[in-house]
Each structure stands twice: as structure tokens, then as C-alpha cells.
Short mmCIF file of C-alpha atoms and ligand atoms in Angstrom, two decimals:
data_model
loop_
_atom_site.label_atom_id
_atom_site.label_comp_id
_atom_site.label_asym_id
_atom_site.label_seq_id
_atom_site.Cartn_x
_atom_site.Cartn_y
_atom_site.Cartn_z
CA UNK A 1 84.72 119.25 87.34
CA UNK A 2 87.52 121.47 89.13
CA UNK A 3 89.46 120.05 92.58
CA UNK A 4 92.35 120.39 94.78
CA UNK A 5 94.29 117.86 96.23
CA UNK A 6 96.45 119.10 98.91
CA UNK A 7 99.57 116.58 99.94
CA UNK A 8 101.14 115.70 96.66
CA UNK A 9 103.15 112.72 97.80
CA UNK A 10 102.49 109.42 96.90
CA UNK A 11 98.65 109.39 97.55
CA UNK A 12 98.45 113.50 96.28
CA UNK A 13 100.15 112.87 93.22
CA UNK A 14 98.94 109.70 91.99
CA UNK A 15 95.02 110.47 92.91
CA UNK A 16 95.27 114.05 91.46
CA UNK A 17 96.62 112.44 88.16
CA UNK A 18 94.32 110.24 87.55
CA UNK A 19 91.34 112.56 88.49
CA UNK A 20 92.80 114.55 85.58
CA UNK A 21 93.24 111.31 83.43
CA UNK A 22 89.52 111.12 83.28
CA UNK A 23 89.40 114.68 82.32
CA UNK A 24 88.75 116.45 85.45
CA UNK A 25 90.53 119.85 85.93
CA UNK A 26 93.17 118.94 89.26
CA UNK A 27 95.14 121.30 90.88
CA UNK A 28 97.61 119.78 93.22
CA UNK A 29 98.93 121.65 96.10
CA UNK A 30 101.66 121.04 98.06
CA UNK A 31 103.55 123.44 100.75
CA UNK A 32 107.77 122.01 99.50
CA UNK A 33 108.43 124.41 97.26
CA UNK A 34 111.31 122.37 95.56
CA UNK A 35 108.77 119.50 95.05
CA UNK A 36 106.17 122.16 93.34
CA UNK A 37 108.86 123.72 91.00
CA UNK A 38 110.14 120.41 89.77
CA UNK A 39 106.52 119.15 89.25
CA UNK A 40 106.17 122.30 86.98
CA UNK A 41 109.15 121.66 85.36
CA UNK A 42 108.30 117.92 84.36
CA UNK A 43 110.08 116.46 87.49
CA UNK A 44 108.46 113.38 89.33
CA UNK A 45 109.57 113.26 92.56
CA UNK A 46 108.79 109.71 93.40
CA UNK A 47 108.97 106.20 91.58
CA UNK A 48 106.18 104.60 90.70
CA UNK A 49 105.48 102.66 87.78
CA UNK A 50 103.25 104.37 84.62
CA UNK A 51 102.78 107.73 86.58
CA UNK A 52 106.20 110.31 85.02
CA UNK A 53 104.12 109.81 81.56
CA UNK A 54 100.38 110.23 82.73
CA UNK A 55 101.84 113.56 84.72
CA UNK A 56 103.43 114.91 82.24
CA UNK A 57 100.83 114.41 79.67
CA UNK A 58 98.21 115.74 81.77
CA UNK A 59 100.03 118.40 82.47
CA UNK A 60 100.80 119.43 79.13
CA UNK A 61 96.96 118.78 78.24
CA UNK A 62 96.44 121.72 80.89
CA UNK A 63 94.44 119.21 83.57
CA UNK A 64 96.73 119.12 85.89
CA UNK A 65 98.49 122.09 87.63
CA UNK A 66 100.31 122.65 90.60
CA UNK A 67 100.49 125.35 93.41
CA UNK A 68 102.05 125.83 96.70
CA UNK A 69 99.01 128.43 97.15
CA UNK A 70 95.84 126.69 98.42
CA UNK A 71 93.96 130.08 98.30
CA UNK A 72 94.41 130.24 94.81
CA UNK A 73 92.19 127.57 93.67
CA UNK A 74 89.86 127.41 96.34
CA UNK A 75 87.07 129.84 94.76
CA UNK A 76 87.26 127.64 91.51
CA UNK A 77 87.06 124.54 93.20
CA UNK A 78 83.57 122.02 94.19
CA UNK A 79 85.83 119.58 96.34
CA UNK A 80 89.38 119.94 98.10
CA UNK A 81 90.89 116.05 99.50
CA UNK A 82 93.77 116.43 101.62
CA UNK A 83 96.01 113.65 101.44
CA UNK A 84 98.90 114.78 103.61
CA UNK A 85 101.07 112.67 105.85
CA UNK A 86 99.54 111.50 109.13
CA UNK A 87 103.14 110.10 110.91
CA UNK A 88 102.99 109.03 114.01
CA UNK A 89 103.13 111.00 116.76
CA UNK A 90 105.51 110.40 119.86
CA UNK A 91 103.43 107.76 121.36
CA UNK A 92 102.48 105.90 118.18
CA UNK A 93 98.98 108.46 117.10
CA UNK A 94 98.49 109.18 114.16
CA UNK A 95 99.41 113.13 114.32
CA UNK A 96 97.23 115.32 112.73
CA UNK A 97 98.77 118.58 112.75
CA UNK A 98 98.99 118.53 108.87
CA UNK A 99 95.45 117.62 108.50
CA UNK A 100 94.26 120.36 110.73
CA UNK A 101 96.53 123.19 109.48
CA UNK A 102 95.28 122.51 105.85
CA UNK A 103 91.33 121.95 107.64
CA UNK A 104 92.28 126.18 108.67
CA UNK A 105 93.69 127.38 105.51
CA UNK A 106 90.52 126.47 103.88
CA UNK A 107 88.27 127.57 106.77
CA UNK A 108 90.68 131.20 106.47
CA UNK A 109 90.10 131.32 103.15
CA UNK A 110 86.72 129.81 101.29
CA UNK A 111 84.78 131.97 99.69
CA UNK A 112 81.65 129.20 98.22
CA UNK A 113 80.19 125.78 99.10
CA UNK A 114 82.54 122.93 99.05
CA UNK A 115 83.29 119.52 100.22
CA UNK A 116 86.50 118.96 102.47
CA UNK A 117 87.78 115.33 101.59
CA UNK A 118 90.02 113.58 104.14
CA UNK A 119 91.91 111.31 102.37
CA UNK A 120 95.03 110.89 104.31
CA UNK A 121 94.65 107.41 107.05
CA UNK A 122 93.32 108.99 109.84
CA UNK A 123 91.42 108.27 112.93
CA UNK A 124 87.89 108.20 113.33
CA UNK A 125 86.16 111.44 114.56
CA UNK A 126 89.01 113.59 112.06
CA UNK A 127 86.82 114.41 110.11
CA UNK A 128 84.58 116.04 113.06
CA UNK A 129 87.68 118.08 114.02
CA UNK A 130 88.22 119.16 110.50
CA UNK A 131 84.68 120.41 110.76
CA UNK A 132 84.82 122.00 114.11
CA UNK A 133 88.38 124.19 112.89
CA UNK A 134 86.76 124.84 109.48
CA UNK A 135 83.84 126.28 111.49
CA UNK A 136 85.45 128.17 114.19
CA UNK A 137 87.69 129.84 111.39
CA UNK A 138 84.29 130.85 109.63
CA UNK A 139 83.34 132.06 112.95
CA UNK A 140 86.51 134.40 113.44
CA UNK A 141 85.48 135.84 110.04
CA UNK A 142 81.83 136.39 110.88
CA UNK A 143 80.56 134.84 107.55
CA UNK A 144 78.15 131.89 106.95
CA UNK A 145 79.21 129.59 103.96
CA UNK A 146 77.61 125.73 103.98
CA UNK A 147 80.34 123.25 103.99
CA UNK A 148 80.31 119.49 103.93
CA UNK A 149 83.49 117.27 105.37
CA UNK A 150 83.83 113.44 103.83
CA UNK A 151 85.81 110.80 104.35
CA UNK A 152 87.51 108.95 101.34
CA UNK A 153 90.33 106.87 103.02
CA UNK A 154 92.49 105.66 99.82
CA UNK A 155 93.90 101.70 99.35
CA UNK A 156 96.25 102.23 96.56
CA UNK A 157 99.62 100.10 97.03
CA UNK A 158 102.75 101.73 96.26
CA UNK A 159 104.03 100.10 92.98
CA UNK A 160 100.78 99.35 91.94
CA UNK A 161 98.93 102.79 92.56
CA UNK A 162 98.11 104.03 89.33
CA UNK A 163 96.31 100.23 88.45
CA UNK A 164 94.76 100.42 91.74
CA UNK A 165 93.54 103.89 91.55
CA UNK A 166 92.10 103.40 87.87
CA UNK A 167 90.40 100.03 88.44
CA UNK A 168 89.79 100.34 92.54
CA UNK A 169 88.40 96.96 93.84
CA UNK A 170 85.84 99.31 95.71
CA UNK A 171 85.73 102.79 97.27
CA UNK A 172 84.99 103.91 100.53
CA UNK A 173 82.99 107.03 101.14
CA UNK A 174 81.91 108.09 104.18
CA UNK A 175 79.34 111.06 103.84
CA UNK A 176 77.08 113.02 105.91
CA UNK A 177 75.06 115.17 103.06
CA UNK A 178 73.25 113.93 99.67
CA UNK A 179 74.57 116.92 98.30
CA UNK A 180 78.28 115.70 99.10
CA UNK A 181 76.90 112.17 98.26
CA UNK A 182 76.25 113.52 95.10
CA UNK A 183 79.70 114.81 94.03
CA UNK A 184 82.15 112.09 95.50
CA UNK A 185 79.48 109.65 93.19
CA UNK A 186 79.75 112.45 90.09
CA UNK A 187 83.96 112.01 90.76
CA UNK A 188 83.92 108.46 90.94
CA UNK A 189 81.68 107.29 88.39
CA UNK A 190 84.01 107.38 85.58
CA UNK A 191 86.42 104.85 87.65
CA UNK A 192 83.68 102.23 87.71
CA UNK A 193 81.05 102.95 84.72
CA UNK A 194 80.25 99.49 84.32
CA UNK A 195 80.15 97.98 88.49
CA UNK A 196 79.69 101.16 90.25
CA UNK A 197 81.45 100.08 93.45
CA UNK A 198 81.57 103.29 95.81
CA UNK A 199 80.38 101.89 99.42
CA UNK A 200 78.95 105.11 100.70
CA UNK A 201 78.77 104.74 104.67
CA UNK A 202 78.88 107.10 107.58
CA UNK A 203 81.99 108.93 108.61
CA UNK A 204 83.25 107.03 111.27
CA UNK A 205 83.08 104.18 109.95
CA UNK A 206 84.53 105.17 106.77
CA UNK A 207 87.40 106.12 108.97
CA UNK A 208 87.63 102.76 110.81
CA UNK A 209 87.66 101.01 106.95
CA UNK A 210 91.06 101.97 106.62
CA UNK A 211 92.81 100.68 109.58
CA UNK A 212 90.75 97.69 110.00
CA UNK A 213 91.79 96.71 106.51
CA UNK A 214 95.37 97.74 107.03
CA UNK A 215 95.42 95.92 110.54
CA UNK A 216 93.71 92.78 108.83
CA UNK A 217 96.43 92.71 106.18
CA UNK A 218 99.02 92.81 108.79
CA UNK A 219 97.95 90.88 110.80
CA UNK A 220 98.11 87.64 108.46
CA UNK A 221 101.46 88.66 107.45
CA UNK A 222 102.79 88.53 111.35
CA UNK A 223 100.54 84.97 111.78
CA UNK A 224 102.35 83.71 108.69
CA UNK A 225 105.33 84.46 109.90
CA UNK A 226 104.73 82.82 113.13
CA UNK A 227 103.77 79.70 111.84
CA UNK A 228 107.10 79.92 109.31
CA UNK A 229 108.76 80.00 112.12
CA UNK A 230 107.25 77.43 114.28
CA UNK A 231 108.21 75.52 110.99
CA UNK A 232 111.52 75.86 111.20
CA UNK A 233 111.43 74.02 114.59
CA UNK A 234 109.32 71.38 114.00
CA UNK A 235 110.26 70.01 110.14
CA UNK A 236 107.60 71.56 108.35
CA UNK A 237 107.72 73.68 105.38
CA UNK A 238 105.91 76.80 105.19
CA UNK A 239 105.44 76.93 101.17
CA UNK A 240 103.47 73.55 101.45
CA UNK A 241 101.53 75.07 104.57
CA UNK A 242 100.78 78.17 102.54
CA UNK A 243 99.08 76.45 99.86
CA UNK A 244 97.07 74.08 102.07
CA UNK A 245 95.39 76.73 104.20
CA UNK A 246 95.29 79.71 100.87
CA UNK A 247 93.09 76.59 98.96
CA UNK A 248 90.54 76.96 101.55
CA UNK A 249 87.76 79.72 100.44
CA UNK A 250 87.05 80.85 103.82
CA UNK A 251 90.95 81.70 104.07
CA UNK A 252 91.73 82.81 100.35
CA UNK A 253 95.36 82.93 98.92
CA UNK A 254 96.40 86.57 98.99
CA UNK A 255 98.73 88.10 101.62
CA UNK A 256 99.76 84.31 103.46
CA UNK A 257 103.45 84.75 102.35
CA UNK A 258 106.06 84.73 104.85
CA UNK A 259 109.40 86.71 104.98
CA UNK A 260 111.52 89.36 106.63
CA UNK A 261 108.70 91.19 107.97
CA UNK A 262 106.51 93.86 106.73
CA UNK A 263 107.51 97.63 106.39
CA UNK A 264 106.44 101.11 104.35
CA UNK A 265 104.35 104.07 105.36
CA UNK A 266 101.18 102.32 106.15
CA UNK A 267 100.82 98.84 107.96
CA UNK A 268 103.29 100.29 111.20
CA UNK A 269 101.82 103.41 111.53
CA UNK A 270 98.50 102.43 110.84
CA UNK A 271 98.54 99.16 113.39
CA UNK A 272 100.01 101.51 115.66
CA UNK A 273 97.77 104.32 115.76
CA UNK A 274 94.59 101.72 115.84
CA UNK A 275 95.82 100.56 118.86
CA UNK A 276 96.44 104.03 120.00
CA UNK A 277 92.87 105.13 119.06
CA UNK A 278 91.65 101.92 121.24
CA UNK A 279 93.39 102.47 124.32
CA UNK A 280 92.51 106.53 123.93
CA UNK A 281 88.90 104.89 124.48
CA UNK A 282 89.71 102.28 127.23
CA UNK A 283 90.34 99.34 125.07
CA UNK A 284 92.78 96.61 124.67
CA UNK A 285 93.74 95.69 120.92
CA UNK A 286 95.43 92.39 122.23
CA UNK A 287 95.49 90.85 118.71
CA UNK A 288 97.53 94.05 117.43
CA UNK A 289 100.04 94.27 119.45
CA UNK A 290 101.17 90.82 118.79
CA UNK A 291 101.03 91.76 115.32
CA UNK A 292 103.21 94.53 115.74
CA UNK A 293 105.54 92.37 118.11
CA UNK A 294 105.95 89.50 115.88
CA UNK A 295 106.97 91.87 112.92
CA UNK A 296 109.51 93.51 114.85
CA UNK A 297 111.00 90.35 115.77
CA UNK A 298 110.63 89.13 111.91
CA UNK A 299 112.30 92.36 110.69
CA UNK A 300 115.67 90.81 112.33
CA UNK A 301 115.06 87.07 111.49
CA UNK A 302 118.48 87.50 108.40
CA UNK A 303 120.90 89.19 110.83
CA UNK A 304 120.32 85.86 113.38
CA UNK A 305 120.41 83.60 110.55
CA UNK A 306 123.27 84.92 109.78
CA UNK A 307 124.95 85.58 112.88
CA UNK A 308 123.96 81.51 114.17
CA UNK A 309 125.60 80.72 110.77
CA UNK A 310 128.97 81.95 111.42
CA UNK A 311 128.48 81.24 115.63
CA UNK A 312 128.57 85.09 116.37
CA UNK A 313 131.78 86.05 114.29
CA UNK A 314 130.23 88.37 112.01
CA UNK A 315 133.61 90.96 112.13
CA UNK A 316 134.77 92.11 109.24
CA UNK A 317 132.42 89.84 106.88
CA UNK A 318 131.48 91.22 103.83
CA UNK A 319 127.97 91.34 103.67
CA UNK A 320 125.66 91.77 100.07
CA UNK A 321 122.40 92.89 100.45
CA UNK A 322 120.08 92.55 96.99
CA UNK A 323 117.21 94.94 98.18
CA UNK A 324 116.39 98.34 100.19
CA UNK A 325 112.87 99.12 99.43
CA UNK A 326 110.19 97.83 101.49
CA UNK A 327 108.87 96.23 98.35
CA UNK A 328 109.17 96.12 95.00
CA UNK A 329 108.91 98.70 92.24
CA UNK A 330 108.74 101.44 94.83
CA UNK A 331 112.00 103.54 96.19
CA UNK A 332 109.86 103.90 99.57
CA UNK A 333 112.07 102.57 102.41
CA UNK A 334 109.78 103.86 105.48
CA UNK A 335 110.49 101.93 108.15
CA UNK A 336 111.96 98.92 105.57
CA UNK A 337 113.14 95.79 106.90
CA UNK A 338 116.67 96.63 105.18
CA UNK A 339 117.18 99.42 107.84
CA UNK A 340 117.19 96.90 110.60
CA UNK A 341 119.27 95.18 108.97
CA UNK A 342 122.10 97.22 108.15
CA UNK A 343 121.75 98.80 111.43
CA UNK A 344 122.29 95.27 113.08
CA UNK A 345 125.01 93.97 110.25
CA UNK A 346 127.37 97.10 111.30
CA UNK A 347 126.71 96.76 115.14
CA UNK A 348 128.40 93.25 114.21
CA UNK A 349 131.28 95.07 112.71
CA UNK A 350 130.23 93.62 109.13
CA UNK A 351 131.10 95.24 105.66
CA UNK A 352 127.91 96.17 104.07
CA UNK A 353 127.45 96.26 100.16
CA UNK A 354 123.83 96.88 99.09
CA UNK A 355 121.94 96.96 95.47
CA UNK A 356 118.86 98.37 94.81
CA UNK A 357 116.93 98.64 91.35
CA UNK A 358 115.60 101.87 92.29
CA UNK A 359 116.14 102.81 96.25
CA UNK A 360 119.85 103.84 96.40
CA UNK A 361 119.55 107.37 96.47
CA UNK A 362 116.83 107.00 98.89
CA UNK A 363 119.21 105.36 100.87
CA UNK A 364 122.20 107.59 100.81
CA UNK A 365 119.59 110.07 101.89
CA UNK A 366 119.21 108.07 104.83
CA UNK A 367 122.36 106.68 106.10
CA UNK A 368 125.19 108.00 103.90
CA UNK A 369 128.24 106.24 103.22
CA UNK A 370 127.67 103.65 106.27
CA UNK A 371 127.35 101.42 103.55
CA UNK A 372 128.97 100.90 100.26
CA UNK A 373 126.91 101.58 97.07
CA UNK A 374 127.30 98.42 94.38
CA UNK A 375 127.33 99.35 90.59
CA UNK A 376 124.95 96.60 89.98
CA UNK A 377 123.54 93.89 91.46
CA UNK A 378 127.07 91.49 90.65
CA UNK A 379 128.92 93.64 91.59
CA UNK A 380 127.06 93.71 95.40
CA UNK A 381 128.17 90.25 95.70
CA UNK A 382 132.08 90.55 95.05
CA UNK A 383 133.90 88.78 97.44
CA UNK A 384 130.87 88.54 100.06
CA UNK A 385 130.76 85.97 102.69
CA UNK A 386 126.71 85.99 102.37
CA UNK A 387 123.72 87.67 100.27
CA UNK A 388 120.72 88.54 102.12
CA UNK A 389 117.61 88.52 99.54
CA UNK A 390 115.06 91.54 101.16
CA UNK A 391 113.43 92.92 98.04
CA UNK A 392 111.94 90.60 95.97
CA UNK A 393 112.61 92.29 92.87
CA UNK A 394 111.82 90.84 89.60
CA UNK A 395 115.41 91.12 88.43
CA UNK A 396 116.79 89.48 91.25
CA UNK A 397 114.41 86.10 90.87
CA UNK A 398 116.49 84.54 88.16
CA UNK A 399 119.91 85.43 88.71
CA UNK A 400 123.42 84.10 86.96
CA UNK A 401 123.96 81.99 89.72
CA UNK A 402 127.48 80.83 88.43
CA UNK A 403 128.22 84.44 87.86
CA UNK A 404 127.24 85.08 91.87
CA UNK A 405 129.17 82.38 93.39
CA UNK A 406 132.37 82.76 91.56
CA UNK A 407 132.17 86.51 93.12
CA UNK A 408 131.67 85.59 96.36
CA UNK A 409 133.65 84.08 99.39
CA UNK A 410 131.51 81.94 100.37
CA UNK A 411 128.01 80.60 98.46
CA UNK A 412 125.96 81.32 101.26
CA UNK A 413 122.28 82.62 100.47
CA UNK A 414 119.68 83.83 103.29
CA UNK A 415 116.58 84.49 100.80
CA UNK A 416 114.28 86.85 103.41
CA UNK A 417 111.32 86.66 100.75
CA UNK A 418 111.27 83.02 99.56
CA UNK A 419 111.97 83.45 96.04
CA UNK A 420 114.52 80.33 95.08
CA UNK A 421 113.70 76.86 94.83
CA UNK A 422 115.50 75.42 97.88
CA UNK A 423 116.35 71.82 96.08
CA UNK A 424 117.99 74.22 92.69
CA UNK A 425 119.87 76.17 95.50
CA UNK A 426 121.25 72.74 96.98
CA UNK A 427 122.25 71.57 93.26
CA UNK A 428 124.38 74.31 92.46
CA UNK A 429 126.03 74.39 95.35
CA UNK A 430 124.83 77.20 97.22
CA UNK A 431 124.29 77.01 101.06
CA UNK A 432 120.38 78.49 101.22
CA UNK A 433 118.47 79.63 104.02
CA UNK A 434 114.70 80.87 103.80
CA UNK A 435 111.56 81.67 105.89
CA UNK A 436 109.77 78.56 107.48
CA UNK A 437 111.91 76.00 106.04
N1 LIG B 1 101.78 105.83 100.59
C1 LIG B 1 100.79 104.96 100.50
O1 LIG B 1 100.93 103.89 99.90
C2 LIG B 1 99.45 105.26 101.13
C3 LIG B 1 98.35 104.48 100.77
C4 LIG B 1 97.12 104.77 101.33
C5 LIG B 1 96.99 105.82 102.25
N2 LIG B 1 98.09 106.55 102.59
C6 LIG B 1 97.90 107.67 103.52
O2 LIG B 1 97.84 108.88 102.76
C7 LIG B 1 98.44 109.95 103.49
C8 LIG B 1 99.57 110.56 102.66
O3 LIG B 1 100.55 109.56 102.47
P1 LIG B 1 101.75 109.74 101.43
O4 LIG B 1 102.50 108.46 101.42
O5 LIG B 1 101.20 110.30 100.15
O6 LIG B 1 102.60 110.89 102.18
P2 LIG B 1 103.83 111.74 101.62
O7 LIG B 1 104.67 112.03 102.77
O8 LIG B 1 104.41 111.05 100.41
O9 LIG B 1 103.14 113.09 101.10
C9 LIG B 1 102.54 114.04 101.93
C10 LIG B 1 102.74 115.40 101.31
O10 LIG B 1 101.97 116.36 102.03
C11 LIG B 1 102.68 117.59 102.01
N3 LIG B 1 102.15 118.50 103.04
C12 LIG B 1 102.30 118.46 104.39
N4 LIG B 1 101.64 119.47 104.97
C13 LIG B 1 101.05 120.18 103.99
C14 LIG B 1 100.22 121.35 103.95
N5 LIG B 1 99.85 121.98 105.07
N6 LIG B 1 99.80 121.80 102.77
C15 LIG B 1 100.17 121.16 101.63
N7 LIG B 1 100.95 120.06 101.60
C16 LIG B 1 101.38 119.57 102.75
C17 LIG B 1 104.12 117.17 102.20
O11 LIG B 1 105.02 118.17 101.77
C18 LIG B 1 104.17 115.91 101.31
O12 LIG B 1 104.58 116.20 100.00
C19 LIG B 1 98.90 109.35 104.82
O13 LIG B 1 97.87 109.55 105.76
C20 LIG B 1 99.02 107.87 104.51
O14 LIG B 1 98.85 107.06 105.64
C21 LIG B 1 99.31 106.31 102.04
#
């Protein structure tokens, strides 16, 4: 089977991969030049766990190739996904200008049958317009070539995506043809040959899958974190909470963990544009924005720890921070909790040293030399006056805490991701603050 994937970022490049991983012929397309040539040359532009090896095998093995030229492959190909970004937009829409410029290309330049895959998040009735500009391009040219659009919204999680993407826990497909039915099930089968768990639905609602999931996972994040918080006031602790209500099978276990608040590409944009799409249509999404307000609020919660801590005199503190990413084993810091942060620890006229297993170039990229760069993760905390925990790394669970505190100033430990045992903390010394305790 021969496809294009068109975007070859973090959804792009990890879905075209392991297409080709179960032997289908991928061509990956993407419109940065620099990001094409280093692909050819064996450079991975991103970090994520397992994927340098499977693309550069694959490659090799002559399955996967990459392009900056979508007209290229489009005569050779039976399905094209586009999985380019979808920011948002001005006013918090998803904006769709990438989606639609690739939706004309192909319209421009198709030559045979094929199905147009959305795969980026977007909202529903995209895949409608991507039909309507495929169609008026086909128009301009006076010729008559079927078509089929489909939706295939993707759930991989950064620093899990190539597990995710192998063994999916289901996939969405929203179709409007049996003969695109058909393909996406021909794809897909290999993914799931013994539970074959494609949930084939209609394209709107395929659409809607995506940011109701996204807005669900969110949204038990923010009500965690407002009940860790309520915590705090009252004398409870949130770990014990956590386990109480995650025991319960109507509730389940997964995503109940407070912290500093949740970041990345996805759960902002995506709560944002859903409440977008529903005002767009006269609606209120009253849950939502709560969501959204409670996990701004949360993405500050270490800066006012801090800053009650020392009654306001934050000047000229030295200030470790273990952790940049939004989460672990990516170097993704969209809209990353450790932004805020920084942002509010310099305001305060603090000294900022910062460690990251992977995300330090990501952040230079970002803000420079505002902060200063640690060797390793001791050496963040030399003569700091606090360490703020925001990446709950695995190397940074189990750390040599004598090693830490005879570095810094002062033992004083604001953990934004509840990963130390509060009574161990108290034993050796350290003064610890977490989430909802
Ligand atoms: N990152 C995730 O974890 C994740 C998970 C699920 C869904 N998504 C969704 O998938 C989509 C892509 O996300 P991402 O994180 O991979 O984005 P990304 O920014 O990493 O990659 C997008 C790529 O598209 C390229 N591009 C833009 N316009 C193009 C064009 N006209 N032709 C060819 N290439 C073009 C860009 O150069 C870039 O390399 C978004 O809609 C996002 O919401 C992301």
C-alpha cells in the first residue's frame, strides 16, 4: 500500500513511521526544508522515545521517504492524511489555514481516486471544507476525478507515541464511502489483527471524538486540582483522596493526579477551540472554561508557594528548577507550566537555574540566556534558596538528597508533581511543599 502523510511533526513523523513499520510504502511530506534534508540525512528532529531507530531503519529499508513536493507522490498514492498543526487562531480557533492550503495542493494537483485523511485536531465540519476546496480546485481545472475526505483524529501521547500508535486502545474513523471504509480498515488492520478496534462513525462526529476526549482528560486534571487545593485549606490530603475516589469503577484511576497544571500542544488548544466551536454555534461550554481557568491559575500555584514562603522577598534568590518539558520523555514545552514560571520567578527579580533531561535546547530556543543553563541536574541546585520539581522525570524521583542539600542555601523543596514522600522529606531535613497537602 503507498501513502502520504503531509505535516511531519510529531503526529507526521511518528504515524508515517509506523505505517512503514508494518511494511507500507510512506512518503512523508513536509514544506521546512531544513527539517526534510535532515530527515534524509538520518536527522530526527524531535525526541521521542524508540522512534531515531524505527526511522532510520525504515528508511534505509526504502519504506519511508521524504519530500517537500506533495505533487510528487500524489499519482502513486491510494490515501494522503494531513497531520499539520492546527494552532490557535487569535481568538482561541483552531486555525486551519494549513489544513486548507494542503486540502488545494491536492485538489491543484491529483491526477486518480484517493482518500484525503484529516488527521490533524480539528473542528467538526473540516473535513466538509476540505471537500468543498478540493472540489472547487477540480472545478478551476475542468476535470472530474472521485474523491473521498475522512476523518482519523490521532490520540498518541507525546513520549509514548510510538507504543500508542502500534498498540492504539481504539481508532476513530469517521467515513462517508465503503470504498474509503475499505482502505482506512485495509491500513489499520495490521495494528489490531487479533481485536480489530477501528470505531468507524460519521464525520462529524469523528471530529467531535477528539476534543471531547481531550476536554474530558482536562477537565479531571483542573477538578483534581481544585480539590488539591481545597485540601490544602481544610487538612486533607489529596494522595489519600486520589485513591479513594480512583478505587471506584465508575471513576477509574487514570488521569486524577494533581500538580502544576497541565500544558503541551493539545489539552489548551484543544479546550480552547471546543469552546470556540460552541459559542461559533450559540452555545455556552460553562464546564470548559472553568477548566481552562483553574489550569491557568494551577500553572502559577510554585511561584506563590514560593513567594508566601519567603513573605514576598523573592530578590535576588537563586532559584533551581528540575524540569522544562510539559512532561516527561518529550522536549515539547508548548505552552509548559515551566514558562509561567520563569516568567513569574524573574518578574520577582529571582536568579533562575534550570535542568532538563532533554528540553534545554528547546528552551534556549525560547527564552535565551534569561536563565542560566545547569550542567546537570546537581549542579541546578548549587547554592539555591529553593528547587521547584515541574517535570516529573524518572531521574529526578530518587535523587542524592544529601548531595542536594549540601548544594543548596536553603533545603527548601516545592515538588509541583507529587513525587516525594512528604514524611522522608521531613526526616532528612528538607522543608517540602506539594499539591493538596
Ligand atoms: N503532538 C501531539 O501529541 C498530538 C497528538 C494528537 C493530535 N495532534 C494534532 O496533530 C496535528 C499536528 O500536531 P503536531 O504536534 O504533529 O504538529 P507539529 O507542529 O509538530 O508539526 C506540523 C508540521 O506540519 C508542517 N506543515 C505546515 N504546513 C504544511 C504544508 N502546507 N505542507 C506540508 N507540511 C506543512 C510543519 O512544517 C510541521 O513540521 C495538530 O492538529 C495537533 O493538534 C497532536
Amino acid at each position: 500500500m503507498n501513502i502520504a502523510i503531509v505535516g511531519t511533526g510529531y503526529v507526521g513523523l511518528v504515524s508515517g513511521t509506523c505505517f512503514a513499520e508494518m511494511g507500507v510504502n510512506v512518503t512523508c511530506v513536509d514544506v521546512n526544508e531544513e527539517k526534510i534534508k535532515n530527515l534524509l540525512n538520518g536527522k530526527i528532529p524531535i525526541y521521542e522515545p524508540e522512534l531515531d531507530e524505527m526511522v532510520l531503519r525504515n528508511h534505509r529499508e526504502g519504506r519511508l521517504n521524504f519530500t517537500t513536493d506533495l505533487t510528487s507522490c500524489l499519482d502513486n498514492v491510494e490515501i494522503v492524511f494531513s497531520a499539520v498543526g492546527t494552532p490557535p487562531d487569535e481568538d482561541g480557533s483552531a486555525d486551519l489555514k494549513y489544513v486548507l492550503e494542503v486540502a488545494k495542493t491536492i485538489g491543484q494537483n491529483m491526477n486518480k481516486y484517493l482518500v484525503v485523511v484529516t488527521k490533524s485536531t480539528v473542528p467538526v465540519g473540516t473535513a466538509r471544507r476540505v471537500r468543498a476546496v478540493i472540489q472547487e480546485e477540480l472545478d478551476k481545472r475542468g476535470v472530474h476525478i472521485e474523491f473521498d475526505v475522512a476523518s482519523n483524529p490521532e490520540f498518541l501521547k507525546e513520549g509514548a507515541a510510538i507504543k500508542d500508535f502500534m498498540s492504539p486502545d481504539r481508532v476513530v474513523v469517521g467515513v462517508e464511502s465503503e470504498k474509503a471504509q475499505e482502505l482506512m480498515s485495509k491500513l489499520y488492520r495490521p495494528f489490531l489483527l487479533n481485536n480489530f478496534r477501528v470505531i468507524f462513525t460519521d464525520i462529524p462526529s469523528a471530529e467531535m471524538i477528539k476534543y471531547a476526549a481531550n476536554s474530558m482528560l482536562a477537565t479531571r486534571i483542573s477538578f483534581m486540582n481544585d480539590i488539591a487545593n481545597l485540601c490544602e485549606l481544610v487538612g486533607a490530603d489529596v494522595n489519600m483522596v486520589r485513591k479513594g475516589i480512583g478505587s471506584d469503577s465508575r471513576i477509574g484511576n487514570k488521569f486524577l493526579y494533581p500538580g502544576c497544571g497541565y500544558g503541551g500542544s493539545c489539552f489548551p488548544k484543544d479546550v480552547k477551540a471546543l469552546i470556540k466551536t460552541a459559542e461559533k454555534n450559540g452555545y455556552s461550554m460553562k464546564v470548559l472554561k472553568a477548566v481552562e481557568e483553574v489550569n491557568e491559575n494551577q500553572k502559577s500555584i510554585l511561584f506563590y508557594k514560593l513567594n508566601n514562603y519567603y513573605g514576598g522577598a523573592l530578590q535576588g534568590k537563586t532559584i533551581a528548577l528540575w524540569g522544562l518539558a510539559f512532561k516527561p520523555e518529550t522536549d515539547d514545552m508548548r505552552e509548559a507550566t515551566a514558562l509561567v514560571t520563569i516568567d513569574l520567578l524573574l518578574k520577582a527579580g529571582c536568579k533562575v537555574r534550570v535542568y532538563d533531561p532533554v528540553a534545554m535546547d528547546e528552551c534556549h530556543r525560547r527564552i535565551g540566556n534569561a536563565v542560566e543553563y545547569a550542567a546537570d541536574m546537581y549542579d541546578t541546585v548549587l547554592n539555591a534558596d529553593a528547587l521547584l520539581l515541574l517535570t516529573e522525570w524518572k531521574q529526578f524521583r530518587l535523587p542524592s538528597w544529601g548531595v542536594v542539600m549540601k548544594a543548596m542555601n536553603k533545603p527548601l523543596v516545592i515538588d509541583g508533581r507529587n513525587i516525594y514522600d512528604a514524611q522522608e522529606m521531613k526526616n532528612l531535613g528538607v522543608e517540602y511543599y506539594c499539591i493538596g497537602k
